[in-house]
């Protein structure tokens, strides 16, 4: 109770201080072209709200999901539980996503960020312009079938083509396509390691060594195969090329 009263007291004092300094919380000023400009305090509030959605934007609207799923499946296929660790997998997926998304980020910087920094457009217009390159990237990676599925679920009969799909439909369709592609790549990565496990298990059974775990014996062979074929470079190159780079 005392903490609550103290918090209310600090809030009242802070509000009085802002009122005395003449800093309005929310002020809208009409422009000549019919739009409205907002005070810096309201713009900062909107910016902080957008920043809270950055993890969701990173996972749901970039190449991050496909990369982290493929790397996780690769680690499972090799029989490694903690190597590389989750921190390494997430960091690798993050910076590889930055590499893949750099052309999109450059376009967003040119069409939205720089005009906003030059006061050529307001914040709302800048957000609308920033959706263009990101929307183009998601459309290029999304199957038309997945977009049509979500259009049917939403009963959007007014949309004539997948390119006209709203962002609320495009994002779940994009994630669905990314999951499909990630599991397809993971399946192809799993096959050679599965063959090694089957061969080792058959040899151990033929030798009567059924008490020895085939996973322990096959692990060095899988690591040796992965290193000899330069597996990390192949996986990273395949992931980058799967996005059309």
GROMACS .gro file of C-alpha atoms in nm, residues 10-212:
model
  203
   10UNK     CA    1   0.564   1.051  -0.794
   11UNK     CA    2   0.322   1.043  -1.088
   12UNK     CA    3   0.141   1.354  -0.962
   13UNK     CA    4   0.469   1.539  -0.906
   14UNK     CA    5   0.593   1.441  -1.253
   15UNK     CA    6   0.267   1.552  -1.415
   16UNK     CA    7   0.284   1.885  -1.235
   17UNK     CA    8   0.642   1.934  -1.346
   18UNK     CA    9   0.554   1.866  -1.710
   19UNK     CA   10   0.256   2.100  -1.685
   20UNK     CA   11   0.470   2.378  -1.542
   21UNK     CA   12   0.734   2.332  -1.811
   22UNK     CA   13   0.468   2.357  -2.081
   23UNK     CA   14   0.534   2.015  -2.237
   24UNK     CA   15   0.201   1.877  -2.367
   25UNK     CA   16   0.148   1.504  -2.362
   26UNK     CA   17  -0.060   1.480  -2.681
   27UNK     CA   18  -0.099   1.758  -2.934
   28UNK     CA   19  -0.216   1.724  -3.295
   29UNK     CA   20  -0.141   2.002  -3.541
   30UNK     CA   21  -0.323   2.006  -3.877
   31UNK     CA   22  -0.104   2.046  -4.184
   32UNK     CA   23  -0.180   2.229  -4.506
   33UNK     CA   24  -0.222   1.905  -4.702
   34UNK     CA   25  -0.490   1.774  -4.468
   35UNK     CA   26  -0.267   1.546  -4.259
   36UNK     CA   27  -0.191   1.583  -3.890
   37UNK     CA   28   0.137   1.611  -3.702
   38UNK     CA   29   0.184   1.481  -3.350
   39UNK     CA   30   0.405   1.597  -3.065
   40UNK     CA   31   0.742   1.440  -2.998
   41UNK     CA   32   0.614   1.275  -2.680
   42UNK     CA   33   0.343   1.089  -2.872
   43UNK     CA   34   0.589   0.992  -3.145
   44UNK     CA   35   0.828   0.852  -2.882
   45UNK     CA   36   0.541   0.652  -2.732
   46UNK     CA   37   0.456   0.510  -3.075
   47UNK     CA   38   0.824   0.432  -3.138
   48UNK     CA   39   0.858   0.246  -2.808
   49UNK     CA   40   0.545   0.048  -2.892
   50UNK     CA   41   0.692  -0.051  -3.229
   51UNK     CA   42   1.022  -0.151  -3.065
   52UNK     CA   43   0.837  -0.396  -2.842
   53UNK     CA   44   0.724  -0.581  -3.157
   54UNK     CA   45   1.078  -0.617  -3.297
   55UNK     CA   46   1.120  -0.980  -3.177
   56UNK     CA   47   0.791  -1.075  -3.342
   57UNK     CA   48   0.886  -0.888  -3.661
   58UNK     CA   49   1.225  -1.061  -3.664
   59UNK     CA   50   1.073  -1.407  -3.629
   60UNK     CA   51   0.760  -1.368  -3.841
   61UNK     CA   52   0.866  -1.137  -4.125
   62UNK     CA   53   1.228  -1.225  -4.203
   63UNK     CA   54   1.438  -1.527  -4.299
   64UNK     CA   55   1.513  -1.604  -3.933
   65UNK     CA   56   1.254  -1.881  -3.892
   66UNK     CA   57   1.374  -2.094  -4.183
   67UNK     CA   58   1.739  -2.066  -4.081
   68UNK     CA   59   1.696  -2.150  -3.713
   69UNK     CA   60   1.473  -2.451  -3.789
   70UNK     CA   61   1.720  -2.591  -4.044
   71UNK     CA   62   2.012  -2.549  -3.805
   72UNK     CA   63   1.817  -2.717  -3.525
   73UNK     CA   64   1.725  -3.012  -3.749
   74UNK     CA   65   2.089  -3.039  -3.860
   75UNK     CA   66   2.206  -3.058  -3.500
   76UNK     CA   67   1.947  -3.326  -3.428
   77UNK     CA   68   2.043  -3.525  -3.738
   78UNK     CA   69   2.408  -3.530  -3.635
   79UNK     CA   70   2.313  -3.663  -3.292
   80UNK     CA   71   2.449  -3.361  -3.107
   81UNK     CA   72   2.239  -3.229  -2.822
   82UNK     CA   73   2.432  -2.922  -2.707
   83UNK     CA   74   2.689  -2.857  -2.980
   84UNK     CA   75   2.655  -2.601  -3.118
   85UNK     CA   76   2.470  -2.451  -2.823
   86UNK     CA   77   2.139  -2.270  -2.852
   87UNK     CA   78   2.315  -1.935  -2.818
   88UNK     CA   79   2.542  -2.016  -3.111
   89UNK     CA   80   2.251  -2.137  -3.325
   90UNK     CA   81   2.045  -1.826  -3.251
   91UNK     CA   82   2.341  -1.594  -3.310
   92UNK     CA   83   2.429  -1.767  -3.637
   93UNK     CA   84   2.068  -1.750  -3.754
   94UNK     CA   85   2.047  -1.383  -3.654
   95UNK     CA   86   2.354  -1.269  -3.846
   96UNK     CA   87   2.278  -1.488  -4.146
   97UNK     CA   88   1.932  -1.331  -4.148
   98UNK     CA   89   2.095  -0.989  -4.142
   99UNK     CA   90   2.308  -1.090  -4.441
  100UNK     CA   91   2.006  -1.219  -4.635
  101UNK     CA   92   1.781  -0.926  -4.543
  102UNK     CA   93   2.042  -0.655  -4.613
  103UNK     CA   94   1.901  -0.571  -4.962
  104UNK     CA   95   1.553  -0.532  -4.810
  105UNK     CA   96   1.689  -0.318  -4.527
  106UNK     CA   97   1.874  -0.099  -4.778
  107UNK     CA   98   1.550  -0.042  -4.970
  108UNK     CA   99   1.364   0.044  -4.649
  109UNK     CA  100   1.638   0.291  -4.561
  110UNK     CA  101   1.613   0.460  -4.901
  111UNK     CA  102   1.235   0.476  -4.939
  112UNK     CA  103   1.127   0.529  -4.577
  113UNK     CA  104   1.400   0.609  -4.325
  114UNK     CA  105   1.590   0.875  -4.517
  115UNK     CA  106   1.275   1.067  -4.625
  116UNK     CA  107   1.154   1.058  -4.264
  117UNK     CA  108   1.489   1.180  -4.131
  118UNK     CA  109   1.479   1.461  -4.389
  119UNK     CA  110   1.125   1.560  -4.276
  120UNK     CA  111   0.989   1.483  -4.623
  121UNK     CA  112   0.725   1.243  -4.484
  122UNK     CA  113   0.566   1.195  -4.143
  123UNK     CA  114   0.600   0.883  -3.925
  124UNK     CA  115   0.277   0.720  -4.046
  125UNK     CA  116   0.370   0.765  -4.411
  126UNK     CA  117   0.720   0.633  -4.341
  127UNK     CA  118   0.573   0.315  -4.190
  128UNK     CA  119   0.354   0.269  -4.497
  129UNK     CA  120   0.655   0.311  -4.726
  130UNK     CA  121   0.862   0.069  -4.516
  131UNK     CA  122   0.605  -0.206  -4.574
  132UNK     CA  123   0.674  -0.206  -4.948
  133UNK     CA  124   1.018  -0.377  -4.959
  134UNK     CA  125   0.928  -0.610  -4.672
  135UNK     CA  126   0.602  -0.704  -4.840
  136UNK     CA  127   0.784  -0.768  -5.168
  137UNK     CA  128   1.028  -0.999  -4.990
  138UNK     CA  129   0.752  -1.197  -4.819
  139UNK     CA  130   0.555  -1.232  -5.143
  140UNK     CA  131   0.861  -1.372  -5.320
  141UNK     CA  132   0.901  -1.641  -5.052
  142UNK     CA  133   0.533  -1.727  -5.000
  143UNK     CA  134   0.344  -1.989  -5.197
  144UNK     CA  135   0.028  -1.867  -5.366
  145UNK     CA  136  -0.154  -2.171  -5.229
  146UNK     CA  137  -0.082  -2.065  -4.871
  147UNK     CA  138  -0.204  -1.712  -4.937
  148UNK     CA  139  -0.526  -1.841  -5.089
  149UNK     CA  140  -0.584  -2.069  -4.787
  150UNK     CA  141  -0.575  -1.775  -4.546
  151UNK     CA  142  -0.782  -1.562  -4.782
  152UNK     CA  143  -1.047  -1.833  -4.776
  153UNK     CA  144  -1.031  -1.853  -4.397
  154UNK     CA  145  -1.074  -1.475  -4.372
  155UNK     CA  146  -1.355  -1.478  -4.633
  156UNK     CA  147  -1.177  -1.207  -4.830
  157UNK     CA  148  -1.357  -1.237  -5.161
  158UNK     CA  149  -1.255  -0.883  -5.255
  159UNK     CA  150  -0.892  -0.987  -5.308
  160UNK     CA  151  -0.842  -1.099  -5.666
  161UNK     CA  152  -0.476  -1.210  -5.656
  162UNK     CA  153  -0.216  -1.307  -5.395
  163UNK     CA  154  -0.027  -0.983  -5.466
  164UNK     CA  155  -0.325  -0.786  -5.335
  165UNK     CA  156  -0.341  -0.979  -5.005
  166UNK     CA  157  -0.341  -0.758  -4.694
  167UNK     CA  158  -0.050  -0.774  -4.454
  168UNK     CA  159  -0.264  -0.956  -4.194
  169UNK     CA  160  -0.308  -1.241  -4.442
  170UNK     CA  161   0.041  -1.229  -4.589
  171UNK     CA  162   0.226  -1.274  -4.258
  172UNK     CA  163   0.066  -1.609  -4.153
  173UNK     CA  164   0.091  -1.734  -4.511
  174UNK     CA  165   0.459  -1.639  -4.516
  175UNK     CA  166   0.525  -1.823  -4.190
  176UNK     CA  167   0.344  -2.132  -4.321
  177UNK     CA  168   0.556  -2.133  -4.636
  178UNK     CA  169   0.874  -2.083  -4.433
  179UNK     CA  170   0.791  -2.382  -4.213
  180UNK     CA  171   0.727  -2.600  -4.518
  181UNK     CA  172   1.053  -2.498  -4.684
  182UNK     CA  173   1.254  -2.539  -4.362
  183UNK     CA  174   1.127  -2.892  -4.309
  184UNK     CA  175   1.195  -2.983  -4.673
  185UNK     CA  176   1.557  -2.867  -4.639
  186UNK     CA  177   1.585  -3.043  -4.303
  187UNK     CA  178   1.458  -3.368  -4.456
  188UNK     CA  179   1.728  -3.355  -4.723
  189UNK     CA  180   1.993  -3.293  -4.455
  190UNK     CA  181   1.867  -3.582  -4.243
  191UNK     CA  182   1.899  -3.852  -4.511
  192UNK     CA  183   2.283  -3.897  -4.526
  193UNK     CA  184   2.314  -3.905  -4.145
  194UNK     CA  185   2.026  -4.154  -4.125
  195UNK     CA  186   2.205  -4.380  -4.375
  196UNK     CA  187   2.518  -4.375  -4.160
  197UNK     CA  188   2.314  -4.467  -3.851
  198UNK     CA  189   2.152  -4.759  -4.035
  199UNK     CA  190   2.484  -4.890  -4.166
  200UNK     CA  191   2.652  -4.869  -3.826
  201UNK     CA  192   2.354  -5.033  -3.654
  202UNK     CA  193   2.354  -5.319  -3.908
  203UNK     CA  194   2.728  -5.377  -3.865
  204UNK     CA  195   2.706  -5.381  -3.485
  205UNK     CA  196   2.413  -5.622  -3.496
  206UNK     CA  197   2.600  -5.852  -3.735
  207UNK     CA  198   2.899  -5.849  -3.498
  208UNK     CA  199   2.677  -5.930  -3.202
  209UNK     CA  200   2.756  -5.604  -3.026
  210UNK     CA  201   2.395  -5.522  -2.949
  211UNK     CA  202   2.476  -5.373  -2.609
  212UNK     CA  203   2.679  -5.092  -2.771
   0.00000   0.00000   0.00000
